[in-house]
Amino acid sequence: MTFVITQSCCNDASCVAACPVQCIRPRPGDPDFTTTEQLYIDPATCIDCGACAAECPVEAIIHHTELPDHMEEFRSINADYFTEHPLGDVTPQAAARRRLPQDKPHLRVAVVGSGPAALYAAGELSEMRHVEVTIIERLSTPYGLARFGVAPDHERTRRMADRFAPVLRRPNVTCLFDTEAGRDVSVEELRRHHHAVIWATGAFADRALGVPGEELEGSVSARDFVAWYNGHPDFSDHRFDLSGRRAVVIGNGNVALDIARLLAQPVTAYEQTSISPQALQALRASGVREVVIVARRGPAHAAYSTGELLALAHLSEVDLLALPDETSAEAAPASDVADPSSSDMRRRLATVRAAAARTPSHARQITLRFGLTPIGLTGDTQVTGINLRRPDGTIESIETHLVLRANGFRGRPITGLPFDPATGTVPHRAGRIIDPATHEPLPGMYCAGWIKRGPTGTIGANRRDATETVTSLLDDLARGRLPAPTSPSAHLAKRLVTPHGQG
Ligand code: SF4
């Protein structure tokens, strides 16, 4: 008897502390915690108490008797992890209790952004007495990526927002919505009103493909497309032409798979979800029946998570296909991946090879393509196709009117803050923003989330990231390195807008 951690695991690790027998791995601090796709329960040790399931913010932990058919494989995914990583130490991890130093009894922090990293940081700070937190959010609603970046059919993951709502209701947390840092309030003004500022503004710019035709009509940023179908207010007027039969998605991370599922499945799969009304209407009229997912490298280097790939293979009305010569052992050398012989890698490769062997039986298809480098989009004003270079140097052309560029995101520069254009992030050490001229930390300036580490990891990965930043900030407070604010924070709130109580 055991519980099983499944596809929607957010890596937040709330379950780890809840387990009375310490049989969930990896734990924060374990070597593979920062790279793992999900957490796992050791079925040989689990005592079936259900404490972890109650704690999981995204309901990813399911009793093995209640696993739906398409999640059955997670039973062995959990068990296999412990074959390769024996359970070992079961000493409970001590929960860190934070408090302000006795000689520094007050702390005022501004957090810019209200996505997961921002709210994990705000949550850790505001649970201490005598700490005031001001959240500055450009939009009129909070939760950032947790609201506007999660696929509408991943309802469990979207519930992450519920976890953050109590933070916004705390009496020592003030939320200033419709307020853009750098436009409505300067870096200097924030600094003047607070001991410290944490920048958690995410990664909302595209990584360019860098090929001719990228600017054509029908060449669409995955970021814009995801924001549109999730009802982001900046994209409510966008229109995407879904009339063509084939769409091509560049990149094969989980965002690419989210988009492929959305375009390939019948609209009924989304009718009961929180998808935006505009997107639902567009999908009802969509002519797309085939989505081609194009990746530069082979299946051993795919960016998607195993759970998301398995989910794609289990869609009820869509065939997942691949090409035998792109998924053979020769085409998929795994020698330079971290753990080429792991059960996880074997499962991934077996899934794409099964896709290559599948005979199509549905009118709707998703095809995984590997080893193809985009070299140009064709068309005069509207995309009519994409040219791809094969490993042998030959060129393949795919006809399409819709190319979705899901090859990565990057942060945007913030006026008044250092920025590294090469990585699209703010330079930092353990969350302390570094002045590139002196290589020293800028007093009172911190960062967290994607603007700090780049667009990687699940929503829950921001918890550890935010903890690192908060630890640096509190350490600096204790060492007297934070400049004292010269104006009350209430003055700032009064000047900007009437603060919104958040529920
Ligand atoms: Fe641990 Fe209980 Fe969850 Fe099993 S069901 S993993 S024993 S918390």
Coordinates of C-alpha atoms in Angstrom, one line a residue, residues 28-473:
P28 CA 15.8 20.2 -0.4
G29 CA 19.5 20.0 0.0
D30 CA 19.9 16.5 -1.7
P31 CA 22.2 16.7 -4.6
D32 CA 19.6 16.1 -7.2
F33 CA 16.8 18.2 -5.7
T34 CA 17.5 21.2 -8.0
T35 CA 17.5 19.1 -11.2
T36 CA 14.8 16.5 -10.5
E37 CA 11.6 16.6 -12.6
Q38 CA 9.5 15.6 -9.7
L39 CA 9.6 14.1 -6.2
Y40 CA 9.1 10.3 -5.5
I41 CA 7.7 8.2 -2.7
D42 CA 9.5 4.9 -1.7
P43 CA 6.7 2.3 -1.8
A44 CA 8.6 0.0 0.4
T45 CA 8.7 2.5 3.3
C46 CA 5.5 4.5 2.9
I47 CA 3.1 3.7 5.7
D48 CA 0.1 4.9 3.8
C49 CA -0.8 7.7 6.2
G50 CA -1.8 10.3 3.6
A51 CA -0.1 13.2 5.3
C52 CA 1.8 14.1 2.1
A53 CA -1.3 14.1 0.0
A54 CA -3.0 16.5 2.4
E55 CA -0.1 18.9 2.1
C56 CA 0.5 18.8 -1.6
P57 CA -0.6 22.2 -3.2
V58 CA -1.4 20.7 -6.6
E59 CA -3.0 17.3 -5.6
A60 CA -0.2 15.4 -7.3
I61 CA -0.1 12.7 -4.7
I62 CA -2.6 10.0 -5.2
H63 CA -3.3 6.7 -3.4
H64 CA -2.2 3.8 -5.7
T65 CA -5.7 2.3 -5.7
E66 CA -7.1 5.6 -7.2
L67 CA -4.5 6.1 -10.0
P68 CA -6.3 6.7 -13.3
D69 CA -5.2 4.4 -16.1
H70 CA -3.1 7.0 -17.8
M71 CA -1.1 7.6 -14.6
E72 CA -0.5 3.9 -13.8
E73 CA 3.1 4.2 -15.0
F74 CA 3.9 6.6 -12.1
R75 CA 3.7 3.6 -9.8
S76 CA 6.9 2.2 -11.3
I77 CA 8.3 5.7 -11.9
N78 CA 8.2 6.3 -8.1
A79 CA 9.6 2.8 -7.3
D80 CA 12.4 2.9 -9.9
Y81 CA 13.8 6.1 -8.4
F82 CA 14.6 4.2 -5.2
T83 CA 16.2 1.4 -7.2
E84 CA 18.7 3.9 -8.4
H85 CA 18.7 6.1 -5.3
P86 CA 18.4 4.0 -2.2
L87 CA 16.4 5.8 0.5
G88 CA 19.4 6.2 3.0
D89 CA 19.1 8.8 5.7
V90 CA 15.6 9.2 7.2
T91 CA 16.5 11.8 9.8
P92 CA 13.7 14.5 9.6
Q93 CA 15.0 17.8 8.2
A94 CA 14.8 20.5 10.8
A95 CA 12.4 23.3 9.8
A96 CA 14.3 26.6 9.8
R97 CA 12.6 29.1 12.1
R98 CA 13.4 32.6 11.1
R99 CA 13.3 35.7 13.3
L100 CA 14.7 39.2 13.2
P101 CA 17.9 39.9 15.1
Q102 CA 17.2 41.4 18.5
D103 CA 19.1 44.6 17.7
K104 CA 17.3 45.0 14.3
P105 CA 13.7 44.7 15.4
H106 CA 12.0 46.0 12.2
L107 CA 12.3 45.2 8.5
R108 CA 10.5 46.6 5.6
V109 CA 10.8 44.9 2.2
A110 CA 9.3 45.7 -1.2
V111 CA 8.8 42.7 -3.5
V112 CA 8.4 43.5 -7.2
G113 CA 6.2 41.0 -8.9
S114 CA 3.5 38.7 -7.5
G115 CA 4.3 35.4 -9.2
P116 CA 5.5 32.3 -7.4
A117 CA 9.0 33.4 -6.6
A118 CA 7.7 36.8 -5.3
L119 CA 5.1 35.2 -3.1
Y120 CA 7.3 32.5 -1.7
A121 CA 9.7 35.3 -0.7
A122 CA 6.9 37.5 0.6
G123 CA 5.4 34.5 2.5
E124 CA 8.7 33.6 4.2
L125 CA 9.3 37.2 5.2
S126 CA 5.8 38.1 6.3
E127 CA 5.5 35.1 8.7
M128 CA 8.0 36.8 10.9
R129 CA 6.9 39.4 13.4
H130 CA 7.7 43.0 12.8
V131 CA 8.3 42.6 9.1
E132 CA 6.3 44.7 6.6
V133 CA 6.1 43.6 3.0
T134 CA 4.9 45.7 0.1
I135 CA 4.1 43.9 -3.1
I136 CA 4.3 45.9 -6.3
E137 CA 2.5 44.3 -9.3
R138 CA 2.1 45.7 -12.8
L139 CA -1.2 43.9 -13.4
S140 CA -4.5 44.3 -11.5
T141 CA -4.3 40.6 -10.5
P142 CA -1.6 38.6 -8.7
Y143 CA 0.1 35.2 -9.1
G144 CA 2.0 35.8 -12.4
L145 CA 3.1 32.5 -13.9
A146 CA 0.9 30.5 -11.6
R147 CA -2.1 32.1 -13.2
F148 CA -1.0 33.0 -16.7
G149 CA 1.7 30.4 -17.5
V150 CA 0.0 27.1 -16.6
A151 CA -1.9 25.1 -19.2
P152 CA -5.7 25.3 -18.7
D153 CA -6.0 21.5 -18.7
H154 CA -3.5 21.3 -15.8
E155 CA -6.1 22.3 -13.2
R156 CA -4.2 20.7 -10.3
T157 CA -1.1 22.9 -11.0
R158 CA -3.3 26.0 -11.4
R159 CA -4.4 25.5 -7.8
M160 CA -0.9 26.6 -6.7
A161 CA -2.5 30.1 -6.6
D162 CA -4.7 29.0 -3.7
R163 CA -1.5 28.4 -1.7
F164 CA -0.4 32.0 -2.2
A165 CA -3.7 33.7 -1.5
P166 CA -3.3 33.7 2.3
V167 CA 0.0 35.5 2.0
L168 CA -1.7 38.4 0.3
R169 CA -4.3 38.6 3.1
R170 CA -1.7 38.9 5.9
P171 CA -2.1 42.2 7.8
N172 CA 1.6 43.0 7.3
V173 CA 1.4 42.6 3.6
T174 CA 0.3 45.6 1.4
C175 CA -0.4 44.9 -2.3
L176 CA -0.1 47.7 -4.8
F177 CA -1.6 46.5 -8.1
D178 CA -1.6 48.3 -11.4
T179 CA 1.8 49.7 -10.4
E180 CA 4.8 49.2 -12.6
A181 CA 8.3 49.5 -11.1
G182 CA 10.4 51.6 -13.3
R183 CA 7.4 53.5 -14.7
D184 CA 5.1 54.4 -11.7
V185 CA 7.8 54.0 -9.0
S186 CA 11.6 54.2 -9.5
V187 CA 14.2 51.9 -8.1
E188 CA 15.4 54.8 -5.9
E189 CA 12.0 55.5 -4.5
L190 CA 11.5 51.9 -3.6
R191 CA 14.9 51.8 -1.9
R192 CA 14.1 55.0 0.0
H193 CA 10.9 53.5 1.6
H194 CA 12.3 50.0 2.3
H195 CA 15.3 48.3 3.9
A196 CA 15.4 46.0 0.9
V197 CA 13.8 45.4 -2.5
I198 CA 13.4 41.9 -4.0
W199 CA 13.0 41.9 -7.8
A200 CA 11.0 38.9 -9.0
T201 CA 9.7 40.1 -12.3
G202 CA 10.0 36.8 -14.2
A203 CA 11.1 36.3 -17.8
F204 CA 8.7 37.9 -20.2
A205 CA 10.7 38.4 -23.3
D206 CA 11.3 35.9 -26.1
R207 CA 14.5 34.2 -27.1
A208 CA 14.9 34.9 -30.8
L209 CA 15.2 32.1 -33.3
G210 CA 17.6 34.3 -35.3
V211 CA 16.4 33.1 -38.7
P212 CA 14.9 35.0 -41.7
G213 CA 11.2 35.3 -41.7
E214 CA 10.8 35.2 -38.0
E215 CA 8.9 38.5 -38.1
L216 CA 6.2 37.2 -40.6
E217 CA 2.5 37.1 -39.9
G218 CA 1.9 33.6 -38.5
S219 CA 5.2 33.4 -36.7
V220 CA 4.0 33.5 -33.1
S221 CA 5.8 33.7 -29.8
A222 CA 4.8 30.9 -27.5
R223 CA 4.8 33.3 -24.6
D224 CA 2.2 35.5 -26.3
F225 CA 0.1 32.4 -27.3
V226 CA 0.2 31.0 -23.7
A227 CA -0.7 34.3 -22.2
W228 CA -3.6 34.7 -24.7
Y229 CA -5.2 31.4 -23.9
N230 CA -4.7 31.9 -20.2
G231 CA -6.6 35.3 -20.3
H232 CA -3.6 37.6 -19.6
P233 CA -5.0 41.2 -19.9
D234 CA -2.2 42.3 -22.2
F235 CA -3.2 39.7 -24.8
S236 CA -7.0 39.9 -24.7
D237 CA -7.2 41.6 -28.1
H238 CA -4.7 39.3 -29.8
R239 CA -6.0 37.1 -32.7
F240 CA -4.2 34.0 -33.9
D241 CA -5.0 32.4 -37.2
L242 CA -5.8 28.7 -36.5
S243 CA -7.4 28.0 -39.8
G244 CA -4.5 26.0 -41.3
R245 CA -4.4 22.2 -40.9
R246 CA -0.8 22.0 -39.6
A247 CA 1.0 24.0 -37.0
V248 CA 4.7 23.7 -36.2
V249 CA 6.1 24.3 -32.7
I250 CA 9.8 25.1 -32.4
G251 CA 11.3 23.7 -29.2
N252 CA 10.2 20.7 -27.2
G253 CA 10.1 21.9 -23.6
N254 CA 6.9 21.5 -21.5
V255 CA 5.5 24.8 -22.9
A256 CA 5.8 23.3 -26.4
L257 CA 3.9 20.2 -25.3
D258 CA 1.2 22.4 -23.6
I259 CA 0.7 24.2 -26.9
A260 CA 0.7 21.0 -29.0
R261 CA -2.0 19.4 -26.7
L262 CA -4.1 22.5 -26.9
L263 CA -4.0 22.8 -30.7
A264 CA -4.3 19.0 -31.5
Q265 CA -7.0 18.0 -29.1
P266 CA -10.7 18.5 -29.7
V267 CA -12.0 21.6 -28.1
T268 CA -14.1 19.5 -25.7
A269 CA -10.9 18.8 -23.7
Y270 CA -10.9 22.5 -22.7
E271 CA -14.5 23.4 -22.4
Q272 CA -14.6 22.8 -18.6
T273 CA -11.3 24.5 -17.9
S274 CA -10.3 28.1 -17.1
I275 CA -9.1 28.8 -20.6
S276 CA -9.9 32.3 -21.8
P277 CA -13.3 32.7 -23.6
Q278 CA -11.5 34.2 -26.7
A279 CA -9.2 31.2 -27.0
L280 CA -12.1 28.7 -26.5
Q281 CA -14.0 30.5 -29.3
A282 CA -11.0 30.3 -31.6
L283 CA -10.4 26.7 -30.8
R284 CA -14.0 25.8 -31.7
A285 CA -13.3 27.2 -35.2
S286 CA -9.8 25.8 -35.4
G287 CA -8.8 23.8 -38.5
V288 CA -5.5 22.5 -36.9
R289 CA -5.4 18.7 -36.9
E290 CA -1.6 18.1 -37.0
V291 CA 1.1 19.6 -34.8
V292 CA 4.7 19.0 -35.6
I293 CA 7.1 19.6 -32.6
V294 CA 10.6 20.4 -33.9
A295 CA 13.8 20.0 -31.8
R296 CA 17.4 20.6 -32.8
R297 CA 18.8 17.7 -30.7
G298 CA 17.8 14.0 -30.3
P299 CA 15.3 12.4 -28.0
A300 CA 17.8 11.8 -25.3
H301 CA 18.2 15.6 -25.0
A302 CA 14.6 16.6 -25.1
A303 CA 13.6 19.4 -22.8
Y304 CA 10.2 18.0 -21.8
S305 CA 9.7 16.2 -18.6
T306 CA 8.9 12.5 -18.6
G307 CA 5.5 13.0 -17.1
E308 CA 4.5 15.5 -19.7
L309 CA 5.7 13.2 -22.5
L310 CA 3.7 10.3 -21.1
A311 CA 0.6 12.4 -20.9
L312 CA 1.0 13.3 -24.5
A313 CA 1.2 9.6 -25.4
H314 CA -2.0 9.0 -23.6
L315 CA -4.3 11.5 -25.2
S316 CA -7.4 9.7 -26.2
E317 CA -8.1 11.3 -29.6
V318 CA -4.6 12.2 -30.8
D319 CA -1.9 9.9 -32.1
L320 CA 1.6 10.7 -30.8
L321 CA 4.0 9.9 -33.7
A322 CA 7.7 10.1 -34.4
L323 CA 10.1 9.1 -37.3
P324 CA 12.0 5.8 -36.9
D325 CA 15.3 7.2 -38.3
E326 CA 15.2 10.2 -35.9
T327 CA 14.5 8.0 -32.8
S328 CA 16.8 5.0 -33.4
A329 CA 19.6 4.2 -31.0
E330 CA 22.1 5.8 -33.5
A331 CA 20.0 8.9 -33.8
A332 CA 19.5 9.2 -30.0
P333 CA 23.0 8.8 -28.5
A334 CA 22.6 9.4 -24.8
S335 CA 26.3 9.4 -23.8
D336 CA 26.5 13.0 -22.9
V337 CA 23.3 13.2 -20.8
A338 CA 23.5 13.2 -17.1
D339 CA 22.3 9.7 -16.5
P340 CA 22.0 7.8 -19.8
S341 CA 21.1 4.5 -18.3
S342 CA 18.5 5.7 -15.8
S343 CA 15.0 4.3 -15.8
D344 CA 13.8 7.8 -16.6
M345 CA 15.9 8.0 -19.8
R346 CA 14.9 4.4 -20.8
R347 CA 11.2 5.4 -20.3
R348 CA 11.6 8.5 -22.4
L349 CA 13.3 6.8 -25.3
A350 CA 10.9 3.9 -25.2
T351 CA 8.0 6.3 -25.4
V352 CA 9.4 8.1 -28.5
R353 CA 10.3 4.8 -30.1
A354 CA 6.7 3.5 -29.5
A355 CA 5.5 6.7 -31.2
A356 CA 7.8 6.0 -34.2
A357 CA 6.3 2.5 -34.4
R358 CA 2.7 3.6 -34.1
T359 CA 0.3 3.3 -37.0
P360 CA -1.9 6.4 -37.0
S361 CA -5.5 5.7 -36.1
H362 CA -6.9 9.2 -35.4
A363 CA -7.4 12.2 -37.6
R364 CA -5.5 14.3 -35.0
Q365 CA -1.8 13.9 -34.7
I366 CA 1.2 15.3 -32.8
T367 CA 4.5 14.4 -34.4
L368 CA 7.8 14.6 -32.5
R369 CA 10.7 15.5 -34.8
F370 CA 14.3 15.5 -33.8
G371 CA 17.7 16.7 -35.1
L372 CA 16.2 19.5 -37.2
T373 CA 17.6 23.1 -37.1
P374 CA 15.3 25.9 -38.3
I375 CA 17.0 28.0 -41.0
G376 CA 14.2 30.2 -42.2
L377 CA 10.5 30.8 -42.4
T378 CA 9.1 31.3 -45.9
G379 CA 6.4 33.6 -47.2
D380 CA 6.0 37.2 -48.3
T381 CA 3.9 38.7 -45.5
Q382 CA 2.4 35.5 -44.1
V383 CA 4.3 32.4 -43.1
T384 CA 3.7 29.6 -45.7
G385 CA 6.3 27.2 -44.4
I386 CA 9.5 26.5 -42.5
N387 CA 12.9 25.2 -43.8
L388 CA 14.8 22.9 -41.5
R389 CA 18.3 21.5 -41.8
R390 CA 18.7 17.8 -41.2
P391 CA 21.9 16.4 -39.5
D392 CA 23.2 15.3 -42.9
G393 CA 23.0 18.9 -44.2
T394 CA 19.9 18.3 -46.5
I395 CA 17.0 20.7 -46.2
E396 CA 13.4 19.7 -45.4
S397 CA 10.5 22.1 -46.0
I398 CA 7.3 21.8 -44.0
E399 CA 4.2 23.7 -45.2
T400 CA 2.4 25.6 -42.5
H401 CA 0.7 29.0 -41.8
L402 CA 1.4 28.9 -38.1
V403 CA 4.9 28.6 -36.4
L404 CA 5.0 28.8 -32.7
R405 CA 8.4 29.8 -31.3
A406 CA 8.8 27.9 -28.0
N407 CA 12.6 28.0 -27.9
G408 CA 12.8 29.8 -24.6
F409 CA 12.1 33.0 -22.6
R410 CA 14.4 35.6 -21.1
G411 CA 14.1 38.4 -18.7
R412 CA 13.7 42.1 -19.6
P413 CA 16.1 44.8 -18.3
I414 CA 14.7 46.9 -15.4
T415 CA 15.5 50.6 -15.5
G416 CA 18.1 51.4 -12.8
L417 CA 19.2 47.8 -12.3
P418 CA 22.1 45.8 -13.7
F419 CA 21.2 43.3 -16.4
D420 CA 23.1 40.6 -18.3
P421 CA 21.9 40.7 -21.9
A422 CA 23.7 37.4 -22.6
T423 CA 21.6 35.4 -20.1
G424 CA 18.6 37.7 -19.9
T425 CA 19.0 37.8 -16.1
V426 CA 20.1 40.1 -13.3
P427 CA 23.6 39.4 -12.1
H428 CA 23.6 38.1 -8.6
R429 CA 25.3 36.1 -5.9
A430 CA 22.9 34.0 -3.8
G431 CA 20.1 36.5 -4.7
R432 CA 22.2 39.6 -3.9
I433 CA 22.2 41.8 -7.0
I434 CA 25.8 42.5 -8.1
D435 CA 27.1 45.8 -9.4
P436 CA 29.0 44.9 -12.6
A437 CA 31.4 47.8 -12.2
T438 CA 32.5 46.9 -8.7
H439 CA 31.5 43.2 -8.5
E440 CA 30.1 44.0 -5.1
P441 CA 26.5 43.6 -4.0
L442 CA 24.2 46.6 -4.4
P443 CA 23.1 47.3 -0.8
G444 CA 19.4 46.3 -0.2
M445 CA 18.9 45.0 -3.8
Y446 CA 17.9 41.3 -4.3
C447 CA 16.4 39.1 -6.9
A448 CA 14.4 35.9 -7.1
G449 CA 12.8 33.5 -9.6
W450 CA 13.4 33.6 -13.4
I451 CA 14.9 37.1 -13.5
K452 CA 17.6 35.6 -11.2
R453 CA 18.2 32.1 -12.5
G454 CA 16.6 32.1 -16.0
P455 CA 13.4 30.4 -17.1
T456 CA 14.0 26.9 -15.7
G457 CA 12.2 24.6 -13.2
T458 CA 8.7 24.0 -12.1
I459 CA 6.7 26.5 -10.0
G460 CA 7.7 24.8 -6.8
A461 CA 11.4 25.2 -7.7
N462 CA 10.9 28.9 -6.9
R463 CA 10.5 28.1 -3.3
R464 CA 14.1 27.0 -2.8
D465 CA 15.2 30.0 -5.0
A466 CA 13.2 32.5 -2.8
T467 CA 14.5 30.9 0.4
E468 CA 18.1 31.5 -0.8
T469 CA 17.4 35.1 -1.5
V470 CA 15.5 35.7 1.8
T471 CA 18.4 34.0 3.7
S472 CA 20.9 36.4 2.0
L473 CA 18.7 39.4 2.9

